[in-house]
Structure formats: structure tokens, C-alpha cells
mmCIF file of C-alpha atoms in Angstrom:
data_model
loop_
_atom_site.group_PDB
_atom_site.id
_atom_site.type_symbol
_atom_site.label_atom_id
_atom_site.label_comp_id
_atom_site.label_asym_id
_atom_site.label_seq_id
_atom_site.Cartn_x
_atom_site.Cartn_y
_atom_site.Cartn_z
ATOM 1 C CA LEU A 7 -14.419 9.526 -3.585
ATOM 2 C CA ILE A 8 -12.476 6.814 -5.348
ATOM 3 C CA THR A 9 -13.421 6.716 -9.015
ATOM 4 C CA ARG A 10 -14.167 3.276 -10.379
ATOM 5 C CA PRO A 11 -11.199 2.089 -12.455
ATOM 6 C CA THR A 12 -11.623 0.849 -16.004
ATOM 7 C CA LEU A 13 -10.811 -2.739 -16.907
ATOM 8 C CA GLU A 14 -7.779 -1.404 -18.771
ATOM 9 C CA GLU A 15 -6.557 0.395 -15.614
ATOM 10 C CA ILE A 16 -7.079 -2.717 -13.485
ATOM 11 C CA ARG A 17 -5.122 -4.831 -15.957
ATOM 12 C CA SER A 18 -2.301 -2.244 -15.965
ATOM 13 C CA TRP A 19 -1.890 -2.895 -12.217
ATOM 14 C CA GLY A 20 -0.811 -6.418 -13.098
ATOM 15 C CA LYS A 21 1.958 -5.068 -15.325
ATOM 16 C CA SER A 22 3.290 -2.273 -13.116
ATOM 17 C CA PHE A 23 3.562 -2.052 -9.333
ATOM 18 C CA ASP A 24 4.129 1.704 -9.680
ATOM 19 C CA LYS A 25 0.817 2.096 -11.553
ATOM 20 C CA LEU A 26 -0.951 0.059 -8.880
ATOM 21 C CA MET A 27 0.487 2.219 -6.089
ATOM 22 C CA ARG A 28 -0.262 5.499 -7.904
ATOM 23 C CA ASN A 29 -3.950 4.588 -8.257
ATOM 24 C CA SER A 30 -6.181 5.080 -5.184
ATOM 25 C CA ALA A 31 -8.508 2.222 -6.164
ATOM 26 C CA GLY A 32 -5.487 0.017 -6.852
ATOM 27 C CA ARG A 33 -4.011 0.789 -3.435
ATOM 28 C CA LYS A 34 -7.333 -0.125 -1.807
ATOM 29 C CA VAL A 35 -7.509 -3.501 -3.565
ATOM 30 C CA PHE A 36 -3.832 -4.187 -2.778
ATOM 31 C CA ARG A 37 -4.429 -3.191 0.846
ATOM 32 C CA ASP A 38 -7.336 -5.661 1.069
ATOM 33 C CA PHE A 39 -5.010 -8.332 -0.341
ATOM 34 C CA LEU A 40 -2.263 -7.454 2.164
ATOM 35 C CA ARG A 41 -4.811 -7.671 4.995
ATOM 36 C CA CYS A 42 -5.436 -11.279 3.956
ATOM 37 C CA GLU A 43 -1.689 -11.894 4.032
ATOM 38 C CA TYR A 44 -1.364 -10.307 7.486
ATOM 39 C CA SER A 45 0.977 -7.638 6.124
ATOM 40 C CA GLU A 46 -1.383 -4.669 5.818
ATOM 41 C CA GLU A 47 0.974 -2.640 8.030
ATOM 42 C CA ASN A 48 3.350 -2.292 5.063
ATOM 43 C CA ILE A 49 0.948 -0.272 2.922
ATOM 44 C CA LEU A 50 -0.386 1.603 5.979
ATOM 45 C CA PHE A 51 3.178 2.673 6.804
ATOM 46 C CA TRP A 52 3.814 3.662 3.170
ATOM 47 C CA LEU A 53 0.598 5.718 3.093
ATOM 48 C CA ALA A 54 1.458 7.412 6.412
ATOM 49 C CA CYS A 55 4.857 8.388 4.979
ATOM 50 C CA GLU A 56 3.190 9.804 1.846
ATOM 51 C CA ASP A 57 0.902 11.856 4.089
ATOM 52 C CA LEU A 58 3.857 13.105 6.164
ATOM 53 C CA LYS A 59 5.680 14.305 3.015
ATOM 54 C CA LYS A 60 2.783 16.687 2.258
ATOM 55 C CA GLU A 61 2.947 18.344 5.693
ATOM 56 C CA THR A 62 4.583 21.771 6.007
ATOM 57 C CA ASN A 63 3.807 22.744 9.620
ATOM 58 C CA PRO A 64 6.867 21.719 11.721
ATOM 59 C CA ASP A 65 4.752 20.960 14.806
ATOM 60 C CA VAL A 66 2.433 18.703 12.815
ATOM 61 C CA VAL A 67 5.432 17.053 11.111
ATOM 62 C CA GLU A 68 6.885 16.203 14.511
ATOM 63 C CA GLU A 69 3.560 14.881 15.809
ATOM 64 C CA LYS A 70 2.914 12.738 12.726
ATOM 65 C CA ALA A 71 6.510 11.458 12.736
ATOM 66 C CA ARG A 72 6.128 10.348 16.368
ATOM 67 C CA PHE A 73 2.869 8.545 15.550
ATOM 68 C CA ILE A 74 4.477 6.799 12.573
ATOM 69 C CA TYR A 75 7.458 5.801 14.691
ATOM 70 C CA GLU A 76 5.280 4.447 17.495
ATOM 71 C CA ASP A 77 2.907 2.653 15.112
ATOM 72 C CA TYR A 78 5.351 1.118 12.632
ATOM 73 C CA ILE A 79 8.995 1.415 13.709
ATOM 74 C CA SER A 80 8.975 0.784 17.457
ATOM 75 C CA ILE A 81 9.762 -2.826 18.337
ATOM 76 C CA LEU A 82 6.894 -2.587 20.835
ATOM 77 C CA SER A 83 4.346 -1.972 18.075
ATOM 78 C CA PRO A 84 2.045 -4.789 16.937
ATOM 79 C CA LYS A 85 2.159 -3.160 13.461
ATOM 80 C CA GLU A 86 5.972 -3.032 13.255
ATOM 81 C CA VAL A 87 7.316 -3.138 9.692
ATOM 82 C CA SER A 88 10.364 -5.203 8.799
ATOM 83 C CA LEU A 89 13.409 -2.952 8.418
ATOM 84 C CA ASP A 90 17.068 -3.863 8.373
ATOM 85 C CA SER A 91 19.358 -2.497 11.091
ATOM 86 C CA ARG A 92 20.989 0.080 8.767
ATOM 87 C CA VAL A 93 17.650 1.703 7.877
ATOM 88 C CA ARG A 94 16.403 1.465 11.460
ATOM 89 C CA GLU A 95 19.514 3.371 12.572
ATOM 90 C CA ILE A 96 18.925 6.083 9.938
ATOM 91 C CA VAL A 97 15.332 6.491 11.155
ATOM 92 C CA ASN A 98 16.477 6.717 14.777
ATOM 93 C CA ARG A 99 18.977 9.454 13.846
ATOM 94 C CA ASN A 100 16.333 11.317 11.819
ATOM 95 C CA MET A 101 13.875 11.232 14.734
ATOM 96 C CA VAL A 102 16.132 13.620 16.679
ATOM 97 C CA ASP A 103 14.793 16.380 14.431
ATOM 98 C CA PRO A 104 11.906 14.987 12.323
ATOM 99 C CA THR A 105 11.207 16.346 8.839
ATOM 100 C CA PRO A 106 8.686 15.301 6.164
ATOM 101 C CA HIS A 107 11.468 13.008 4.851
ATOM 102 C CA THR A 108 12.379 11.317 8.138
ATOM 103 C CA PHE A 109 11.199 7.916 6.883
ATOM 104 C CA ASP A 110 12.284 8.080 3.217
ATOM 105 C CA GLU A 111 14.829 5.225 3.508
ATOM 106 C CA ALA A 112 12.393 3.079 5.485
ATOM 107 C CA GLN A 113 9.554 3.859 3.089
ATOM 108 C CA LEU A 114 11.694 2.838 0.113
ATOM 109 C CA GLN A 115 12.672 -0.406 1.829
ATOM 110 C CA ILE A 116 9.011 -1.285 2.548
ATOM 111 C CA TYR A 117 7.963 -0.284 -0.995
ATOM 112 C CA THR A 118 10.659 -2.583 -2.382
ATOM 113 C CA LEU A 119 9.575 -5.377 -0.029
ATOM 114 C CA MET A 120 5.934 -5.081 -1.174
ATOM 115 C CA HIS A 121 7.057 -4.942 -4.828
ATOM 116 C CA ARG A 122 9.289 -8.018 -4.619
ATOM 117 C CA ASP A 123 7.353 -10.090 -2.108
ATOM 118 C CA SER A 124 3.614 -9.337 -1.978
ATOM 119 C CA TYR A 125 2.998 -7.907 -5.453
ATOM 120 C CA PRO A 126 3.786 -11.115 -7.413
ATOM 121 C CA ARG A 127 1.343 -13.024 -5.176
ATOM 122 C CA PHE A 128 -1.250 -10.265 -5.646
ATOM 123 C CA VAL A 129 -0.996 -10.472 -9.446
ATOM 124 C CA ASN A 130 -1.452 -14.248 -9.265
ATOM 125 C CA SER A 131 -4.292 -14.065 -6.732
ATOM 126 C CA SER A 132 -7.880 -14.964 -7.548
ATOM 127 C CA LEU A 133 -8.839 -11.479 -6.272
ATOM 128 C CA PHE A 134 -6.792 -9.726 -8.954
ATOM 129 C CA LYS A 135 -7.651 -12.237 -11.691
ATOM 130 C CA GLN A 136 -11.346 -11.782 -10.961
ATOM 131 C CA LEU A 137 -11.089 -7.977 -11.026
ATOM 132 C CA ALA A 138 -9.077 -8.072 -14.240
ATOM 133 C CA GLN A 139 -11.420 -10.720 -15.661
ATOM 134 C CA LEU A 140 -8.482 -12.951 -16.520
ATOM 135 C CA ASN A 141 -10.304 -16.191 -15.696
ATOM 136 C CA ASN A 142 -13.772 -15.233 -16.899
ATOM 137 C CA ASN A 143 -15.035 -18.453 -18.593
ATOM 138 C CA GLY A 144 -12.747 -17.740 -21.518
ATOM 139 C CA ASN A 145 -14.846 -14.667 -22.320
ATOM 140 C CA ASN A 146 -12.373 -12.166 -23.706
ATOM 141 C CA GLY A 147 -14.835 -10.481 -26.064
ATOM 142 C CA GLY A 148 -16.889 -7.451 -25.163
ATOM 143 C CA GLY A 149 -13.907 -5.533 -23.836
ATOM 144 C CA GLY A 150 -14.852 -2.008 -22.685
ATOM 145 C CA SER A 151 -17.619 -1.044 -20.328
ATOM 146 C CA ALA A 152 -19.891 -4.066 -20.774
ATOM 147 C CA GLY A 153 -17.109 -6.368 -19.570
ATOM 148 C CA GLY A 154 -15.822 -4.059 -16.847
ATOM 149 C CA THR A 155 -18.966 -2.861 -15.134
ATOM 150 C CA PRO A 156 -20.213 -6.005 -13.322
ATOM 151 C CA THR A 157 -16.823 -6.794 -11.828
ATOM 152 C CA ALA A 158 -16.198 -3.201 -10.731
ATOM 153 C CA THR A 159 -19.657 -3.100 -9.140
ATOM 154 C CA GLN A 160 -19.080 -6.395 -7.329
ATOM 155 C CA SER A 161 -15.677 -5.329 -6.056
ATOM 156 C CA SER A 162 -16.992 -2.071 -4.614
ATOM 157 C CA GLY A 163 -19.503 -3.805 -2.338
ATOM 158 C CA ARG A 164 -18.672 -2.916 1.257
ATOM 159 C CA LYS A 165 -19.808 -6.263 2.664
ATOM 160 C CA GLU A 166 -17.420 -8.132 0.393
ATOM 161 C CA SER A 167 -14.251 -6.296 1.442
ATOM 162 C CA ASN A 168 -13.526 -8.755 4.257
ATOM 163 C CA ALA A 169 -14.818 -11.742 2.312
ATOM 164 C CA ILE A 170 -11.829 -11.778 -0.053
ATOM 165 C CA CYS A 171 -9.528 -13.518 2.417
#
């Protein structure tokens, strides 16, 4: 289960993309934001690469690598991520004998793309500002749990996950 982040944690996501991506709740909120921007495939690809890196069974590595390639690298895929020709060539060479690190260059390129392109829009979005209570009727008092609980509860509602767009 994803533990509910504190207001302090949520606000730290606005200061550091790395902190956002290291936090499971942060990744979920960012993924919801990317879905609204029609670029959810970027974080899905990044997450698939993270999962592949944990795999030790060579047969499973090969199977997962093929799925990742078909889902995110193949030009025939509706979820194709945007990679430059140099990185695409590296991936194609690596696919001859897939390892848990087959997509490292591609993953870094997509991480950098999300950091430079989507993340600044996320931090300025009403979704993030509402979660971080940055536009909360000028109410900066209260701080801790009293200020953080209602927003965290609202944001965890399943029905609302698609309503953010």
C-alpha cells in the first residue's frame, strides 16, 4: 500500500524531481498529471525499466525486455516514447542480448525529458498546488497534520483520479 505523504513531503516534490520520482505516492500523482498531458507512456516506460533492473532470471529479463521494446520503443507502438536516433540505435544493439540494463540510455533520456518538460508544468499545475496547499485561501497557519489531512484524503479518492484532467 502507498502510505499517505505528509504535507512536507508533498511540498518537497515541488523542489526536487528526484524526490518526486523516489516517492511512490509522488509518482502516482505525477502519473495522473502526465495522463492529462497525454504523455503517461513516459513514466510507464521509466517504471518498466526500473522493474527490469530488479530482475535476475535471464529468461524473465529477455521476456520483459521484449515487452518493453514492443510497448515503448517500437515505432508501431501507440505508447512509443520519444528517443533520439543515437539512443534508439543503442537500444537496438542491446536487444541482441538483453540485460537488466538494456534500456539505461533510453530511460535516462526519458527521465531527463520528464524533468525538463513535464515537471515544471506539474509544479505549476492546480493539481500540485492543491495537494501542496499553495493556494489555500491564504491559509498558511496550522501546518502539520490538521492542514495536510483533508487534502491527502481528497486526493486519495479513487473516483477523483480521472477528474483531475
